[in-house]
């Protein structure tokens, strides 16, 4: 499949770009909610606007009231979110959790609120300092007609703001996914401010009782669903990192055209031109890899999971290069809060860890390929 957008996809990109630049800009959203110490780290009014624009329903089937689009379209929105550092629940709620709810009886309970931009969801998988979904140890023990959940989760993005949480736990039958409401007895949530001013959470499940209706799919069959959810989240995070890289690069190139040294704009110096050209090529390669991964996901290809790891690793490295070059080329002022370039660096650090860093995905790809 060609690595470029169709006419309809290009129209969606233009719509998302204008909306994020106008309504989701850095000053009006990220800085505003950071400086006020907002407990959520994002604006609920903007989230409702996401719903009005139809963005929240991109991955929701038309039969359920959504747009019935795919991961390529979700990635288009994610790239513009990354370009503008727009704080929102889109990545976890409208991509990862919606993917979990596909085909589940739970979708009738939660999708209407997500579509309206009223409901926020979280995904609780990680339990250690690094992303290791294969090492889920949280227990789900049979209790009456349901389960009792015991264990801890961390790095739960928007966990303190969520109306419900999709939780991965290990039952006797195997890994199982549960939809747990925020006010469940025995669930303790501690909000944690992340490096980029977004808010994650540590969650302690102290014998949380859930009934069988809260199971997403079937007990013991959650591993396949979780793999699908993680692929969706990883590809979307890769798109956001491409956006972060693109936004940082654009800001840096603009600065190179304005800043003067020795009577010349610094962009005239060949060494900086070479570095900018190298950065551009790396960002374009990351964008192509991410688009390919999303196309394969939409096709249901057996090669999709491997390509998603390629995309997450490549986008992570390109994003890190972009923010590091950006801060360095800005010089000393790049380290000050007055300039937005440092905000891109902080978002890059969080996104690189979310759903696995480049080292994790390089290793995963090697294992998939039999090395």
Coordinates of C-alpha atoms in Angstrom, one line a residue:
X1 CA 0.0 0.0 0.0
X2 CA 1.4 3.5 -0.9
X3 CA 2.9 5.4 2.0
X4 CA 0.9 8.5 1.6
X5 CA -2.5 9.7 2.7
X6 CA -5.7 9.4 0.7
X7 CA -7.7 12.5 -0.2
X8 CA -10.1 11.8 2.7
X9 CA -7.2 11.2 5.1
X10 CA -5.5 14.5 4.0
X11 CA -8.8 16.3 4.7
X12 CA -8.9 14.8 8.2
X13 CA -5.3 15.9 8.7
X14 CA -6.1 19.5 7.7
X15 CA -9.1 19.5 10.0
X16 CA -7.1 18.1 13.0
X17 CA -4.2 20.4 12.3
X18 CA -6.4 23.5 12.4
X19 CA -8.3 22.4 15.4
X20 CA -5.2 21.5 17.5
X21 CA -3.4 24.7 16.6
X22 CA -6.4 26.8 17.4
X23 CA -8.0 25.1 20.4
X24 CA -5.3 22.8 21.7
X25 CA -2.3 25.1 21.5
X26 CA 0.5 25.1 24.1
X27 CA -0.3 28.4 25.8
X28 CA -4.1 27.8 26.0
X29 CA -3.9 24.2 27.2
X30 CA -0.6 22.7 28.4
X31 CA 0.8 25.8 30.1
X32 CA -2.6 26.8 31.4
X33 CA -3.5 23.5 33.2
X34 CA 0.1 23.0 34.3
X35 CA 0.4 26.4 35.9
X36 CA -3.0 26.1 37.7
X37 CA -1.9 22.8 39.1
X38 CA -4.9 21.0 37.6
X39 CA -5.4 17.6 39.1
X40 CA -6.3 16.1 35.7
X41 CA -3.6 17.8 33.6
X42 CA -6.1 18.4 30.8
X43 CA -9.2 20.4 30.1
X44 CA -12.6 18.5 30.1
X45 CA -14.1 21.3 27.9
X46 CA -11.5 20.5 25.2
X47 CA -12.3 16.8 25.5
X48 CA -15.9 17.5 24.9
X49 CA -14.9 19.4 21.8
X50 CA -13.0 16.3 20.7
X51 CA -16.4 14.5 20.9
X52 CA -18.2 17.2 18.9
X53 CA -15.5 17.0 16.2
X54 CA -16.0 13.2 16.0
X55 CA -12.4 12.5 16.9
X56 CA -13.4 10.3 19.9
X57 CA -15.3 8.0 17.6
X58 CA -12.6 7.4 15.0
X59 CA -12.0 3.8 16.0
X60 CA -15.6 3.1 17.1
X61 CA -17.7 1.1 14.6
X62 CA -20.5 2.9 12.8
X63 CA -23.0 0.5 14.3
X64 CA -22.0 1.8 17.7
X65 CA -22.3 5.4 16.7
X66 CA -18.7 6.0 15.7
X67 CA -16.9 7.0 12.5
X68 CA -15.8 3.5 11.7
X69 CA -12.3 4.6 10.6
X70 CA -9.0 2.9 11.4
X71 CA -5.6 3.3 13.0
X72 CA -4.2 5.4 10.2
X73 CA -6.9 8.0 10.9
X74 CA -6.3 7.8 14.7
X75 CA -2.6 8.3 13.9
X76 CA -3.4 11.4 11.9
X77 CA -5.1 13.0 14.9
X78 CA -2.3 11.8 17.3
X79 CA 0.4 13.4 15.2
X80 CA -1.4 16.8 15.4
X81 CA -1.8 16.3 19.2
X82 CA 2.0 15.7 19.4
X83 CA 2.8 18.7 17.2
X84 CA 0.9 21.0 19.5
X85 CA 1.6 19.2 22.8
X86 CA -2.2 19.1 23.3
X87 CA -3.0 17.4 26.7
X88 CA -6.0 15.1 26.3
X89 CA -7.2 11.5 27.1
X90 CA -7.3 10.7 23.3
X91 CA -4.4 8.2 23.3
X92 CA -5.5 6.0 26.1
X93 CA -9.3 6.5 26.0
X94 CA -10.2 6.8 22.3
X95 CA -7.5 4.5 21.0
X96 CA -6.3 1.9 23.5
X97 CA -9.4 1.5 25.6
X98 CA -11.8 1.7 22.6
X99 CA -9.7 -1.1 21.0
X100 CA -10.2 -3.2 24.2
X101 CA -14.0 -2.6 24.1
X102 CA -14.4 -3.7 20.4
X103 CA -16.7 -6.7 20.3
X104 CA -17.2 -6.6 24.0
X105 CA -20.6 -6.4 25.7
X106 CA -19.0 -3.7 27.9
X107 CA -19.0 -1.3 24.9
X108 CA -22.7 -0.4 25.3
X109 CA -21.9 0.7 28.9
X110 CA -19.0 2.9 28.1
X111 CA -18.8 3.9 24.4
X112 CA -21.6 6.6 24.5
X113 CA -19.8 8.6 27.1
X114 CA -16.5 8.3 25.2
X115 CA -18.1 9.4 22.0
X116 CA -19.5 12.4 23.7
X117 CA -16.2 13.4 25.2
X118 CA -17.7 12.9 28.7
X119 CA -16.0 9.7 29.8
X120 CA -12.3 9.2 30.5
X121 CA -10.8 5.8 30.7
X122 CA -7.4 4.4 31.8
X123 CA -5.3 1.3 31.0
X124 CA -3.6 -0.4 33.9
X125 CA -1.0 -2.9 32.7
X126 CA 2.5 -2.0 34.1
X127 CA 3.5 -3.1 37.6
X128 CA 7.3 -2.4 37.6
X129 CA 9.6 0.5 36.7
X130 CA 9.6 -0.5 33.0
X131 CA 6.9 -1.6 30.5
X132 CA 6.7 -5.4 30.8
X133 CA 3.2 -6.5 29.9
X134 CA 4.3 -10.1 29.7
X135 CA 5.2 -10.0 33.4
X136 CA 1.6 -9.2 34.7
X137 CA 1.5 -10.6 38.2
X138 CA -1.7 -9.0 39.6
X139 CA -4.0 -11.7 40.8
X140 CA -7.7 -12.3 39.8
X141 CA -9.2 -15.0 42.1
X142 CA -12.6 -16.4 41.7
X143 CA -15.1 -15.0 44.2
X144 CA -18.8 -15.8 44.0
X145 CA -20.0 -15.1 40.4
X146 CA -17.0 -12.8 39.8
X147 CA -13.4 -12.1 40.8
X148 CA -11.4 -10.5 43.5
X149 CA -8.5 -8.4 42.2
X150 CA -5.3 -8.0 44.3
X151 CA -2.1 -6.2 43.4
X152 CA -0.6 -2.9 42.3
X153 CA -0.3 -1.0 39.0
X154 CA 1.7 2.1 38.2
X155 CA 2.2 4.5 35.3
X156 CA -1.5 4.5 34.7
X157 CA -2.0 7.5 32.5
X158 CA -5.0 9.6 33.5
X159 CA -5.8 7.0 36.1
X160 CA -6.7 9.6 38.7
X161 CA -9.2 11.2 36.3
X162 CA -10.7 8.0 34.8
X163 CA -14.3 7.0 35.1
X164 CA -13.2 3.4 34.7
X165 CA -10.0 1.4 34.2
X166 CA -9.2 -1.5 32.0
X167 CA -7.0 -3.7 34.1
X168 CA -4.9 -6.7 33.1
X169 CA -4.7 -9.4 35.8
X170 CA -3.7 -13.1 35.9
X171 CA -6.5 -15.5 36.8
X172 CA -6.1 -19.3 37.0
X173 CA -7.2 -19.5 33.4
X174 CA -4.7 -17.0 32.3
X175 CA -4.4 -13.2 31.6
X176 CA -7.9 -11.6 31.9
X177 CA -9.0 -8.0 31.2
X178 CA -11.5 -6.3 33.5
X179 CA -13.3 -3.0 33.3
X180 CA -13.2 -1.6 36.9
X181 CA -15.2 1.5 37.9
X182 CA -13.4 4.3 39.7
X183 CA -15.4 4.1 42.9
X184 CA -14.9 0.3 43.3
X185 CA -14.5 -0.6 47.0
X186 CA -10.9 -1.5 47.8
X187 CA -9.4 0.5 45.0
X188 CA -6.9 3.2 46.1
X189 CA -5.6 5.7 43.6
X190 CA -2.6 8.0 44.0
X191 CA -2.2 10.7 41.4
X192 CA 1.4 11.4 40.3
X193 CA 2.6 14.3 38.2
X194 CA 4.8 13.1 35.3
X195 CA 7.8 14.8 33.8
X196 CA 5.7 16.5 31.1
X197 CA 3.1 17.8 33.6
X198 CA 0.5 15.2 32.6
X199 CA -0.9 13.1 35.5
X200 CA -0.5 9.4 35.9
X201 CA -1.5 7.2 38.9
X202 CA -0.4 4.4 41.1
X203 CA -3.2 2.0 41.8
X204 CA -3.6 -0.4 44.7
X205 CA -6.2 -3.1 44.3
X206 CA -6.9 -4.4 47.8
X207 CA -9.4 -7.3 47.2
X208 CA -11.5 -5.3 44.7
X209 CA -14.6 -7.4 44.0
X210 CA -15.9 -7.3 40.4
X211 CA -18.7 -9.4 38.9
X212 CA -18.4 -11.5 35.8
X213 CA -19.9 -8.8 33.6
X214 CA -16.8 -6.7 34.1
X215 CA -14.7 -9.2 32.2
X216 CA -13.7 -7.9 28.7
X217 CA -14.0 -10.9 26.4
X218 CA -13.6 -14.2 28.3
X219 CA -11.7 -15.2 31.4
X220 CA -8.2 -16.4 30.5
X221 CA -8.5 -15.1 27.0
X222 CA -7.2 -11.6 27.6
X223 CA -3.7 -12.1 26.3
X224 CA -4.9 -11.8 22.6
X225 CA -7.0 -8.8 23.4
X226 CA -4.2 -7.2 25.3
X227 CA -1.8 -7.7 22.4
X228 CA -4.3 -5.9 20.1
X229 CA -4.7 -3.1 22.6
X230 CA -1.0 -2.6 23.0
X231 CA -0.4 -2.6 19.3
X232 CA -3.1 0.1 18.9
X233 CA -1.6 2.2 21.8
X234 CA 2.0 1.8 20.5
X235 CA 1.2 2.8 17.0
X236 CA -0.8 5.9 18.2
X237 CA 2.0 6.8 20.6
X238 CA 4.5 6.5 17.7
X239 CA 2.3 9.0 15.7
X240 CA 2.3 11.4 18.7
X241 CA 6.1 11.2 18.8
X242 CA 6.3 11.9 15.1
X243 CA 4.2 15.0 15.9
X244 CA 6.5 15.9 18.8
X245 CA 9.5 15.6 16.5
X246 CA 7.9 17.6 13.8
X247 CA 6.8 20.4 16.2
X248 CA 10.2 20.6 17.8
X249 CA 11.9 20.6 14.4
X250 CA 9.7 23.3 13.0
X251 CA 10.4 25.5 16.0
X252 CA 14.1 24.9 15.7
X253 CA 14.3 25.7 12.0
X254 CA 12.3 28.8 12.6
X255 CA 14.8 29.8 15.3
X256 CA 17.7 29.1 13.0
X257 CA 16.2 31.6 10.5
X258 CA 16.0 34.3 13.1
X259 CA 18.9 34.1 15.5
X260 CA 22.0 36.0 14.4
X261 CA 25.7 35.5 15.3
X262 CA 28.6 37.3 13.8
X263 CA 26.2 39.3 11.6
X264 CA 24.6 36.2 10.0
X265 CA 21.6 34.1 10.8
X266 CA 22.9 30.9 12.4
X267 CA 20.9 28.9 9.8
X268 CA 23.5 30.0 7.3
X269 CA 26.2 27.9 9.0
X270 CA 26.8 24.7 7.1
X271 CA 27.2 22.5 10.2
X272 CA 23.8 23.4 11.4
X273 CA 22.3 22.9 8.0
X274 CA 23.7 19.4 7.9
X275 CA 22.3 18.6 11.3
X276 CA 18.8 20.0 10.3
X277 CA 18.8 18.0 7.1
X278 CA 19.7 14.8 9.0
X279 CA 17.0 15.4 11.5
X280 CA 14.4 16.0 8.7
X281 CA 15.3 12.6 7.1
X282 CA 15.0 10.8 10.4
X283 CA 11.6 12.3 11.1
X284 CA 10.3 11.3 7.6
X285 CA 11.6 7.8 8.0
X286 CA 9.8 7.5 11.4
X287 CA 6.6 8.9 9.8
X288 CA 6.7 6.3 7.0
X289 CA 7.4 3.4 9.4
X290 CA 4.5 4.5 11.6
X291 CA 2.1 4.9 8.7
X292 CA 3.0 1.4 7.4
X293 CA 2.4 -0.1 10.9
X294 CA -1.0 1.5 11.0
X295 CA -1.9 0.3 7.5
X296 CA -1.0 -3.2 8.5
X297 CA -3.1 -3.0 11.6
X298 CA -6.1 -1.9 9.6
X299 CA -5.5 -4.7 7.2
X300 CA -5.3 -7.3 10.0
X301 CA -1.9 -8.4 8.8
X302 CA 0.2 -10.9 10.7
X303 CA 3.1 -8.6 10.2
X304 CA 1.5 -5.7 12.0
X305 CA 2.9 -6.4 15.5
X306 CA 6.5 -6.5 14.2
X307 CA 6.0 -3.3 12.3
X308 CA 4.4 -1.6 15.2
X309 CA 7.6 -2.3 17.2
X310 CA 9.7 -0.9 14.3
X311 CA 7.5 2.3 14.4
X312 CA 7.6 2.7 18.2
X313 CA 11.4 2.3 18.3
X314 CA 12.1 4.5 15.3
X315 CA 9.7 7.2 16.3
X316 CA 11.1 7.2 19.8
X317 CA 14.7 7.7 18.5
X318 CA 13.6 10.4 16.0
X319 CA 11.7 12.3 18.6
X320 CA 14.6 12.2 21.1
X321 CA 17.0 13.4 18.4
X322 CA 14.6 16.2 17.5
X323 CA 14.2 17.6 21.0
X324 CA 17.9 17.2 21.8
X325 CA 18.9 19.0 18.7
X326 CA 16.2 21.6 19.3
X327 CA 17.4 22.4 22.8
X328 CA 21.0 22.5 21.7
X329 CA 20.5 24.7 18.7
X330 CA 18.5 27.1 20.8
X331 CA 21.5 27.4 23.1
X332 CA 21.1 28.4 26.7
X333 CA 17.6 29.8 26.3
X334 CA 16.5 26.3 25.2
X335 CA 16.8 25.3 28.9
X336 CA 14.5 28.0 30.1
X337 CA 10.7 27.6 30.6
X338 CA 10.1 30.7 28.6
X339 CA 10.7 28.7 25.4
X340 CA 8.5 25.9 24.4
X341 CA 11.2 23.6 23.1
X342 CA 11.9 22.2 26.6
X343 CA 8.2 21.2 26.8
X344 CA 8.7 19.0 23.7
X345 CA 11.7 17.3 25.4
X346 CA 9.6 16.5 28.5
X347 CA 6.8 15.0 26.4
X348 CA 9.3 13.0 24.5
X349 CA 10.6 11.4 27.7
X350 CA 7.1 10.3 28.8
X351 CA 6.1 9.0 25.4
X352 CA 9.3 7.0 25.0
X353 CA 8.6 5.1 28.2
X354 CA 4.8 4.6 27.5
X355 CA 4.1 1.3 25.9
X356 CA 7.8 0.4 25.8
X357 CA 11.0 2.3 24.9
X358 CA 13.2 1.8 21.8
X359 CA 15.3 -0.8 23.6
X360 CA 12.2 -2.9 24.5
X361 CA 10.9 -2.8 21.0
X362 CA 14.3 -3.6 19.4
X363 CA 14.5 -6.7 21.6
X364 CA 10.8 -7.6 20.9
X365 CA 11.4 -7.3 17.1
X366 CA 14.5 -9.5 17.4
X367 CA 12.5 -12.1 19.2
X368 CA 9.7 -12.0 16.6
X369 CA 12.2 -12.5 13.9
X370 CA 13.8 -15.4 15.7
X371 CA 17.1 -13.9 16.8

